[in-house]
Short mmCIF file of C-alpha atoms and ligand atoms in Angstrom, two decimals:
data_model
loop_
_atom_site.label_atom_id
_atom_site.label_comp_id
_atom_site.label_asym_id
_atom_site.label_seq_id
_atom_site.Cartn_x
_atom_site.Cartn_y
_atom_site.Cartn_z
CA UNK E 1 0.00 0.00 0.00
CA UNK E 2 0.67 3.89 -0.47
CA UNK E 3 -0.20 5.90 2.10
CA UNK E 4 0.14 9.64 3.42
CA UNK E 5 0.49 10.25 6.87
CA UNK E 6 0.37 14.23 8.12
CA UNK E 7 3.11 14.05 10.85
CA UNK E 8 2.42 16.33 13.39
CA UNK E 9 5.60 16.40 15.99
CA UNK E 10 4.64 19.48 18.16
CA UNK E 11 6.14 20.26 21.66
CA UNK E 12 8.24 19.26 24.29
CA UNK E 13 8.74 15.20 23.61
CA UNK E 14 6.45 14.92 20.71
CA UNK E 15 9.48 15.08 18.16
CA UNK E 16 11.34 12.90 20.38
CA UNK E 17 9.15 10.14 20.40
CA UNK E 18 7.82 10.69 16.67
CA UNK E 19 11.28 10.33 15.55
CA UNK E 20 11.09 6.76 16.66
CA UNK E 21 7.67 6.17 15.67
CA UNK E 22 8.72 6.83 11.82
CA UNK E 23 11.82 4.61 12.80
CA UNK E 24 9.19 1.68 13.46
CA UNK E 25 6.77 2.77 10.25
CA UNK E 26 9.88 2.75 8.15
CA UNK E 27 10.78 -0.70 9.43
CA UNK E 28 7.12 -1.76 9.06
CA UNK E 29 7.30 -0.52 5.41
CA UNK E 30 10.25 -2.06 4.61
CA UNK E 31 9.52 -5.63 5.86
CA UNK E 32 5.74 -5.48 4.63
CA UNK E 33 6.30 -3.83 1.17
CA UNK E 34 4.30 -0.73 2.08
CA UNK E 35 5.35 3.28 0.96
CA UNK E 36 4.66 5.48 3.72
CA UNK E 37 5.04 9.48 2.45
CA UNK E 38 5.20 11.63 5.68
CA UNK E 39 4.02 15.26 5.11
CA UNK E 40 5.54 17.13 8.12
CA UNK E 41 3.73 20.38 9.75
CA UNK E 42 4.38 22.18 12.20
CA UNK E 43 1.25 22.49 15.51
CA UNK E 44 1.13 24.64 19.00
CA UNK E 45 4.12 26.05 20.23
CA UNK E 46 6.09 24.84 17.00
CA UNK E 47 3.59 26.74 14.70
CA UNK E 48 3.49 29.80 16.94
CA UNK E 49 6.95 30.03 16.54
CA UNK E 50 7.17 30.19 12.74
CA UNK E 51 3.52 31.64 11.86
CA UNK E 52 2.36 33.43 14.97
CA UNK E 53 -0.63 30.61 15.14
CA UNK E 54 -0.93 27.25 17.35
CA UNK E 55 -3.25 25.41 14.11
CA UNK E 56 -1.60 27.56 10.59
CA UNK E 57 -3.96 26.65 7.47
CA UNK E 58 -0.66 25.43 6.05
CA UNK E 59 -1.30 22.37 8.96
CA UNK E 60 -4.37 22.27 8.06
CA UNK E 61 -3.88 21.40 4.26
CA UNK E 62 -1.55 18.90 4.96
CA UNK E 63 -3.92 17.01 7.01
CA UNK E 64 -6.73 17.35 4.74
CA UNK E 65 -4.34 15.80 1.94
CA UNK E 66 -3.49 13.14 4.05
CA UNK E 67 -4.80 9.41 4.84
CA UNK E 68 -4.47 9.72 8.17
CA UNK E 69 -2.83 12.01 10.99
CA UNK E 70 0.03 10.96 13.48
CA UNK E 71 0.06 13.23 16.14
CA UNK E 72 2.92 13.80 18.98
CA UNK E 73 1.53 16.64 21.52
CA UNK E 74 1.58 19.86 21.92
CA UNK E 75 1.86 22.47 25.09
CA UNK E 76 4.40 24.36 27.32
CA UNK E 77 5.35 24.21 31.06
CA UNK E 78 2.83 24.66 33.70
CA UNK E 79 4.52 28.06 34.66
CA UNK E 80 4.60 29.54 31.45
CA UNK E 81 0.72 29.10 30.50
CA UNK E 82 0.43 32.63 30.44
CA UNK E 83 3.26 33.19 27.81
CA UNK E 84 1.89 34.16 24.74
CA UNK E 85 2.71 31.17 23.21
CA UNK E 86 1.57 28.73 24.87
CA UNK E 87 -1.72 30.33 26.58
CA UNK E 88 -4.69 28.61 24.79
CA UNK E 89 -1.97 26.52 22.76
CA UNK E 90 -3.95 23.23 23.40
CA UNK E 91 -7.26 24.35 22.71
CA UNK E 92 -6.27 26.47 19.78
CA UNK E 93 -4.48 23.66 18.07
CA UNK E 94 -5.47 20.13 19.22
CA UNK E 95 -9.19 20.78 20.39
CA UNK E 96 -9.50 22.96 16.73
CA UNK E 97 -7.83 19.33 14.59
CA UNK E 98 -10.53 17.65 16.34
CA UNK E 99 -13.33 20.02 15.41
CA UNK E 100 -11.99 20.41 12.03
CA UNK E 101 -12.64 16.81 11.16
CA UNK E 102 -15.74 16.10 13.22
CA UNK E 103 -13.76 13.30 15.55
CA UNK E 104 -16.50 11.66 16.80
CA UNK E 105 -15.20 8.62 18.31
CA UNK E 106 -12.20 8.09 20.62
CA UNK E 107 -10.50 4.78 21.56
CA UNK E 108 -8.20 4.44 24.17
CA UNK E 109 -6.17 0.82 24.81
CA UNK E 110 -5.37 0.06 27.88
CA UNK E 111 -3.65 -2.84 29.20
CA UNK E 112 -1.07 -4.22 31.96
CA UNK E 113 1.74 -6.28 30.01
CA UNK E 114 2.54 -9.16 32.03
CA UNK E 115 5.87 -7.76 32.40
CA UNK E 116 5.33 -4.59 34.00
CA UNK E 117 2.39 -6.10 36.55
CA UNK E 118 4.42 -4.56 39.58
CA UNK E 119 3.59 -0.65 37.79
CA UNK E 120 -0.27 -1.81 38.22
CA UNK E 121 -1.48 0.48 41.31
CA UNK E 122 -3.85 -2.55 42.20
CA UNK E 123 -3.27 -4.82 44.47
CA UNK E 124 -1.07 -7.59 43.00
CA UNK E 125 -3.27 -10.98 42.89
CA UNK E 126 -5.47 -8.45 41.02
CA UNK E 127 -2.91 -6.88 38.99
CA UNK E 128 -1.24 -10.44 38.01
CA UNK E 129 -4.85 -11.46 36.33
CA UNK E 130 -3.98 -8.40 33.66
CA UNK E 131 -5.90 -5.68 32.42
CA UNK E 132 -6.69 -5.25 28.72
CA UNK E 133 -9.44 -2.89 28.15
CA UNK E 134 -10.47 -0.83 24.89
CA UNK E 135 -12.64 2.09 25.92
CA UNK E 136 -14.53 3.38 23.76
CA UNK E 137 -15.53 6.92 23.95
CA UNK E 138 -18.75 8.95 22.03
CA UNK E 139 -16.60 12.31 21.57
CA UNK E 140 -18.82 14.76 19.46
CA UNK E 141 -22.08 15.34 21.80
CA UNK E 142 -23.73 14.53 25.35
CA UNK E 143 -23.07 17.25 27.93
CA UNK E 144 -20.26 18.95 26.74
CA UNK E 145 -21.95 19.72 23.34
CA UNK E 146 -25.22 20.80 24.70
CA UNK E 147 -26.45 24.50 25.76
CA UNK E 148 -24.25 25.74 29.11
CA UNK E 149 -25.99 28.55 30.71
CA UNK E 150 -26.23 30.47 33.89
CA UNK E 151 -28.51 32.73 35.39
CA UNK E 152 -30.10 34.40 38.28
CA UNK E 153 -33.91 33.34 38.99
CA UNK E 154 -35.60 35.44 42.15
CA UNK E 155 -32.10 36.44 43.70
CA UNK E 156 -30.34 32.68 43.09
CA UNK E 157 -27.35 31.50 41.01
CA UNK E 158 -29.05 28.94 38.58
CA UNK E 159 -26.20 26.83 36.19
CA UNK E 160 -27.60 24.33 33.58
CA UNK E 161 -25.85 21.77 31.25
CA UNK E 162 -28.26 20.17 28.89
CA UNK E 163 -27.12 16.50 27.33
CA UNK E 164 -28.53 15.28 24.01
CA UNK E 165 -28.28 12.08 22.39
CA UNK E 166 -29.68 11.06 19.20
CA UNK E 167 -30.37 7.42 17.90
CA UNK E 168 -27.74 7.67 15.31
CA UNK E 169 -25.18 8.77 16.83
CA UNK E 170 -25.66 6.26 19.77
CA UNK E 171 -25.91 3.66 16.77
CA UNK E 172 -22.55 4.65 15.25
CA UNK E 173 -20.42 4.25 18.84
CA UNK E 174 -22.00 1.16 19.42
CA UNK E 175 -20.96 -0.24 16.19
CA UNK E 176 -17.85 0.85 16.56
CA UNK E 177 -17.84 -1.32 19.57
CA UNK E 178 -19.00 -4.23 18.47
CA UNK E 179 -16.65 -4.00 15.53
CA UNK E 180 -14.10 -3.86 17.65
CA UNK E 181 -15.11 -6.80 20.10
CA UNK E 182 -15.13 -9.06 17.10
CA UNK E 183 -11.60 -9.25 16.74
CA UNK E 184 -11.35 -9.03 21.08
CA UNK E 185 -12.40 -11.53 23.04
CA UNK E 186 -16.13 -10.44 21.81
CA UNK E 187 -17.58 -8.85 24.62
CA UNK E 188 -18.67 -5.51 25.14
CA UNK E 189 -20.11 -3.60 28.36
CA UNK E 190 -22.17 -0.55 27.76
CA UNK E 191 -21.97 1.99 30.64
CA UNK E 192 -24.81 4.28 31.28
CA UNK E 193 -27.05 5.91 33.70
CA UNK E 194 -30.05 4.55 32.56
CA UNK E 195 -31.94 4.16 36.03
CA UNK E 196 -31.58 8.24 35.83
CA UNK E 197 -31.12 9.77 33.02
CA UNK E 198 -33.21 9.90 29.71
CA UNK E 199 -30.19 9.98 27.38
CA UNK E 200 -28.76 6.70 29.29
CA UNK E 201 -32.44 5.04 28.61
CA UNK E 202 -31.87 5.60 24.88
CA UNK E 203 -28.61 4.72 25.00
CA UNK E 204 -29.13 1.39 26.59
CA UNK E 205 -32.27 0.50 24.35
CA UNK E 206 -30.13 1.75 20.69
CA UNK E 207 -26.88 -0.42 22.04
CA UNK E 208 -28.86 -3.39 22.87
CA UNK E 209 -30.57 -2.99 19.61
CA UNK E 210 -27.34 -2.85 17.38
CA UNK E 211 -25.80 -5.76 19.47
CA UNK E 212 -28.42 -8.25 17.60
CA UNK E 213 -26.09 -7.73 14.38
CA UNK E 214 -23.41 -9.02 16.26
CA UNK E 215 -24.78 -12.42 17.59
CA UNK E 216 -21.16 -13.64 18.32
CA UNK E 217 -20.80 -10.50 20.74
CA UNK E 218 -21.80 -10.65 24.39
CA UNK E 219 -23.54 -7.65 25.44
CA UNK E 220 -23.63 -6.14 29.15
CA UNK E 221 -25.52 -3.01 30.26
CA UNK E 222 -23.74 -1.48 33.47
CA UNK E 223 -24.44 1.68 34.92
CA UNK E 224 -21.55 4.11 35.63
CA UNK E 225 -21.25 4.45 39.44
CA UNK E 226 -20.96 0.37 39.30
CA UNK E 227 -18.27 0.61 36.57
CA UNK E 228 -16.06 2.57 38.12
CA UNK E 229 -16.10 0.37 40.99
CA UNK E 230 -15.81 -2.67 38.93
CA UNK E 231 -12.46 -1.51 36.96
CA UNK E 232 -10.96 -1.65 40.13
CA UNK E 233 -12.04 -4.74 41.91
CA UNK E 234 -11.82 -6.75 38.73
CA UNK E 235 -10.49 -5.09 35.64
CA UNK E 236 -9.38 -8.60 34.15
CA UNK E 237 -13.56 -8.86 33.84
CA UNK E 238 -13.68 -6.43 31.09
CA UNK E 239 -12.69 -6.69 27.21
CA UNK E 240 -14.55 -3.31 25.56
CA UNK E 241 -15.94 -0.62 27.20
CA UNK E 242 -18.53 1.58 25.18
CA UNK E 243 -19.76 4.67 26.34
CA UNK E 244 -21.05 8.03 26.36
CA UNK E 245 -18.94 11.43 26.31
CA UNK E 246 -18.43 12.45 30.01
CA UNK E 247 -18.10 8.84 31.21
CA UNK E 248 -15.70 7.92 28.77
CA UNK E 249 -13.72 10.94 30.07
CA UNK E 250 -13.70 9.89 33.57
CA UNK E 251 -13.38 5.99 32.96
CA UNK E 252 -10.44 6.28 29.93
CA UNK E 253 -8.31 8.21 32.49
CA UNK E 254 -9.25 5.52 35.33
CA UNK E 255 -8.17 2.80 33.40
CA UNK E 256 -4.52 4.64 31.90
CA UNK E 257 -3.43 5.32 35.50
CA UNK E 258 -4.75 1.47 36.61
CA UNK E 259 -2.18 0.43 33.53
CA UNK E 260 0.87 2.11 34.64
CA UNK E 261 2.51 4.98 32.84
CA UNK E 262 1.11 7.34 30.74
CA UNK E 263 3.64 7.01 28.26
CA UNK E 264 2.52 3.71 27.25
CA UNK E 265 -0.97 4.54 26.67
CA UNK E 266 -2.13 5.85 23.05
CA UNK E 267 -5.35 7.24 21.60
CA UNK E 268 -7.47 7.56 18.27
CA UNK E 269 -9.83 9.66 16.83
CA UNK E 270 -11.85 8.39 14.40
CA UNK E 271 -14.70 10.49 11.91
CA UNK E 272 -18.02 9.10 10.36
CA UNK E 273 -16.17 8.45 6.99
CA UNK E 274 -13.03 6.75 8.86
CA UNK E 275 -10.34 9.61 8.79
CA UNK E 276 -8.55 9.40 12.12
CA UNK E 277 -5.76 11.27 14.00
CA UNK E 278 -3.49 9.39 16.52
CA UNK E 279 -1.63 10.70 19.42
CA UNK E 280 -0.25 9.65 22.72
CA UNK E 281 -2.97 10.00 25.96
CA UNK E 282 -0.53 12.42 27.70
CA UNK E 283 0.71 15.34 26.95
CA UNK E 284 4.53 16.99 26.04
CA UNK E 285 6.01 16.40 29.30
CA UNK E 286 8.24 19.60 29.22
CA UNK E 287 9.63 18.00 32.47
CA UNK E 288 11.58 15.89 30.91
CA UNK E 289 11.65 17.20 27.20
CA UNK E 290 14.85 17.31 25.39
CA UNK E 291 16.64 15.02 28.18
CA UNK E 292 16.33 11.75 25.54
CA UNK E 293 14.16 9.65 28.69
CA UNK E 294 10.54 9.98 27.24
CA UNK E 295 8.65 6.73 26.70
CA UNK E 296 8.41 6.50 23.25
CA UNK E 297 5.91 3.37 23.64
CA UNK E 298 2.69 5.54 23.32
CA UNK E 299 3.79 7.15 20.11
CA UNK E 300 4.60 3.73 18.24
CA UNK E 301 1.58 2.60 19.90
CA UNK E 302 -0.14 5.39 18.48
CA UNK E 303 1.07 4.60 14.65
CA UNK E 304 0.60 0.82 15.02
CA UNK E 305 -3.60 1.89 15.84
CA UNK E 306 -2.96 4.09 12.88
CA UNK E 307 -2.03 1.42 10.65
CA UNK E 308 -5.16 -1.07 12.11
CA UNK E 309 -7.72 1.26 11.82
CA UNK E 310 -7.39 3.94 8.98
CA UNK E 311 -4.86 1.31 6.78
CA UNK E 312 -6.53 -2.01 8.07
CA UNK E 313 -2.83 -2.94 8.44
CA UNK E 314 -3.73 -5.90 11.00
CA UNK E 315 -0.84 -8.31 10.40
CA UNK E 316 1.74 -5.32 10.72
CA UNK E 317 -0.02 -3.69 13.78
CA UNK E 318 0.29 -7.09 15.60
CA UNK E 319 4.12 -7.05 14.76
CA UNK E 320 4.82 -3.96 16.35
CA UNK E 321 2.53 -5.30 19.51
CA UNK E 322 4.84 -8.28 19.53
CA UNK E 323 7.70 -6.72 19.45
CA UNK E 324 6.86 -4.24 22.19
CA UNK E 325 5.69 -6.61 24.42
CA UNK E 326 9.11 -8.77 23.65
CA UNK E 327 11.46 -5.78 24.23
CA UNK E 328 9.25 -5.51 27.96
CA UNK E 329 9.66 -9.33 28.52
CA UNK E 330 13.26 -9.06 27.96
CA UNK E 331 13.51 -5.72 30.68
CA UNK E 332 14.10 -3.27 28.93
CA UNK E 333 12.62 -0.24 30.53
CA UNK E 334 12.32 3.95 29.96
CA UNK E 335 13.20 5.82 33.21
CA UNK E 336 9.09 6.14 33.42
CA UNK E 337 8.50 2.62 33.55
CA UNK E 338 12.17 1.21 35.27
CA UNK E 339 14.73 1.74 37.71
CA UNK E 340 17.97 3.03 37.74
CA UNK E 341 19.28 1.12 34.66
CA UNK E 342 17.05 2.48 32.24
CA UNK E 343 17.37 3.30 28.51
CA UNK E 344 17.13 6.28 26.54
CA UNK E 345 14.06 6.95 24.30
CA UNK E 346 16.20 5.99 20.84
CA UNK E 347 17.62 3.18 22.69
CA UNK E 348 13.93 1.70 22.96
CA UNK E 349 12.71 2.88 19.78
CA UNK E 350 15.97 0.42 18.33
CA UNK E 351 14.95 -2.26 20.23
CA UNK E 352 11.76 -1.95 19.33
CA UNK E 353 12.84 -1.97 15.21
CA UNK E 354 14.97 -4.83 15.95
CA UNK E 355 12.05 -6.95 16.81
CA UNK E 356 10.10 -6.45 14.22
P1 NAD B 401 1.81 15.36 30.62
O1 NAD B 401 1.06 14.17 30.18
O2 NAD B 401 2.60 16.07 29.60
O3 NAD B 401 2.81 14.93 31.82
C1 NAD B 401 2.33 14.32 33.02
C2 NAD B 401 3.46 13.45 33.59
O4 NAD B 401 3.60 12.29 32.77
C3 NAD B 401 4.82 14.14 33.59
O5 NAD B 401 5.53 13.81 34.74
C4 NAD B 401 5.52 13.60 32.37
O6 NAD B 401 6.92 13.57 32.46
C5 NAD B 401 4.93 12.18 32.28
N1 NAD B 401 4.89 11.68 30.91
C6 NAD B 401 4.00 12.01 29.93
N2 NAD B 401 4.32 11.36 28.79
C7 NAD B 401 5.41 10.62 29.06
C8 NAD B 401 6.21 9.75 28.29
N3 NAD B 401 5.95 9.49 26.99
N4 NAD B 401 7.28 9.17 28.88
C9 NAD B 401 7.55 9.37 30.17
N5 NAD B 401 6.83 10.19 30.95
C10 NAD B 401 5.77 10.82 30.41
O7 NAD B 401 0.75 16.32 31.32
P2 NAD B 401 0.92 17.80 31.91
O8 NAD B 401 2.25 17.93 32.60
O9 NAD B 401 -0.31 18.05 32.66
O10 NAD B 401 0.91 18.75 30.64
C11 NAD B 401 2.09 19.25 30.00
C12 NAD B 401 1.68 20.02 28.76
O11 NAD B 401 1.05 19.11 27.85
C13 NAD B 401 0.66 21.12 29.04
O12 NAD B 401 1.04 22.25 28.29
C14 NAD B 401 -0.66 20.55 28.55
O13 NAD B 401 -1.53 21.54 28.09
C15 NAD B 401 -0.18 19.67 27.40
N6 NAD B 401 -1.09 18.57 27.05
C16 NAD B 401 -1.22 18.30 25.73
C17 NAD B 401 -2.00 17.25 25.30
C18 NAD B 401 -2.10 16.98 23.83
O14 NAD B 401 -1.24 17.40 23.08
N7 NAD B 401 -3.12 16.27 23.37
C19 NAD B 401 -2.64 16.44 26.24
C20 NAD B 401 -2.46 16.70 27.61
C21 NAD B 401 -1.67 17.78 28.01
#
């Protein structure tokens, strides 16, 4: 295959660990007979730099010319937020990308490698059963997207949030799901509200409604509070996790810290027609940019989802899965992740290409 990818670097460690993401894709490429073309623009404090602007139209272009996007991160240090340059750099550049293209759907993988069971904050006869969970997450409406208002009514502060769900929308997340589940271990749980909230009622009667296309799926309905509860006693319980916007906020970040480091943990966006952006869950670390000890894990993560899910690259996103977890089962380990001994962010990235 011949495919574009819009490489988006950004801030802090994102061109450190993109570097040896497009070490791995250029491995993958070679081995599997594929041309990858990388169209590289600049994003947040990279693009202010150069154009005065966190999201430049040049950016832009290139994404819209591309197959898919592979995004590093973007932002400055907690004490300079106020700095020009990187005030509003996150929501002017990433939180515009993913309005641009209508994201609609976020999936975040999360799972404790055998290896690295000790970096599981559970306790460790839970921990040793694993943890391999794909959320996901309805990104384009619920609360967040509906009407936010406050007012004064007879001499009180009144604030309102209104969430809306519609049937097809609710359809398309859950067969993203179910998709999903088929090539899991075919179950997915739906997490709602439903013995509250209207939206969770409709929710719960589309999702069970779309699961009878999937007879080979196994469908449970659990409501949120329970959920969260749940993912802690018994995580190992859970294969995909479907669910509306704010829960999938609250549970995706649940389950990354339950898996360890945040620099293993990556994320997609996906549109209605199947563009998607990837990126790492975290963000540019400026605390330890430019020292050459980022986890680079996240951002080959990141491409490997890219090449399942916009490429439908499945034999060569299992390679790079293989050869990650092989590099963990032989101890190698980034500072985040190991102990004094630990390797560089190149030093894993080669490993990793070795592998594969
Ligand atoms: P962060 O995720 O950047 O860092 C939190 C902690 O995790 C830090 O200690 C950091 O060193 C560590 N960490 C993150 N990624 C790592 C990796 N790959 N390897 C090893 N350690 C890693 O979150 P923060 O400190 O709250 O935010 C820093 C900047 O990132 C801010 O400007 C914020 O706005 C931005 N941000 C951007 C995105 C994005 O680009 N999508 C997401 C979140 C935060």
């Amino acid at each position: 295959m011949n495919k574009t990818i819009a490489i988006l670097a950004g801030d802090g460690i994102g061109p450190e660990v993109m570097q040896e993401a497009l070490k791995v894709l250029d491995c993958v490429a070679e081995k599997f007979g594929h041309i990858f073309n990388y169209h590289h623009a600049l994003i947040g404090g990279a693009a202010w730099d150069v154009h005065g602007n966190h999201f430049p139209d040049e950016t832009k272009q290139v994404c819209e010319s591309s197959d898919a996007i592979l995004l590093g991160s973007v932002g400055g240090p907690p004490e300079k937020q106020m700095d020009e340059k990187w005030n509003g750099c996150e929501i002017a550049s990433v939180l515009c990308l993913r309005k641009h293209f209508d994201f609609n759907i976020n999936l975040r993988p999360s799972k404790v490698y055998p290896s690295l069971s000790k970096l599981c904050f559970l306790r460790s006869d839970i921990a040793k059963q694993g943890l391999d969970i794909l959320t996901v997450r309805e990104l384009s409406r619920g609360i967040y997207f509906g009407e936010h208002k406050t007012e004064k009514i007879k001499g009180q502060i009144i604030a309102h949030d209104v969430m809306e769900y519609d049937e097809k929308t609710i359809e398309a997340i859950a067969n993203t799901a179910f998709k999903a589940a088929q090539s899991r271990s075919q179950k997915v749980t739906s997490v709602d509200k439903a013995n509250v909230l209207e939206c969770s009622k409709l929710w719960r009667e589309v999702v069970t409604r779309v699961a009878m296309n999937y007879p080979n799926c196994m469908l449970e309905h659990m409501l949120i509070d329970n959920c969260a509860a749940q993912l802690v006693r018994q995580p190992y319980s859970f294969d995909v996790i479907v669910t509306s916007n704010m829960f999938g906020d609250i549970l995706s970040d649940e389950i990354a810290v339950l898996a360890g480091s945040i620099g293993m943990s990556p994320s997609a966006s996906l549109n209605s027609s199947g563009f998607g952006m990837y990126e790492p869950s975290g963000g540019s670390a400026p605390d330890i940019a430019e020292k050459g000890i980022a986890n680079p894990i996240a951002q080959i993560l990141s491409a490997a989802m890219m090449l399942k899910y916009s490429f439908e690259m499945h034999t060569e996103y299992n390679a790079i899965v293989a050869a990650i977890e092989k590099v963990l089962e032989e101890g190698a380990r980034t500072a985040d992740i190991g102990n004094a001994n630990f390797i560089s962010t190149t030093k894993m990235g080669k490993l990793i290409v070795q592998k594969i």
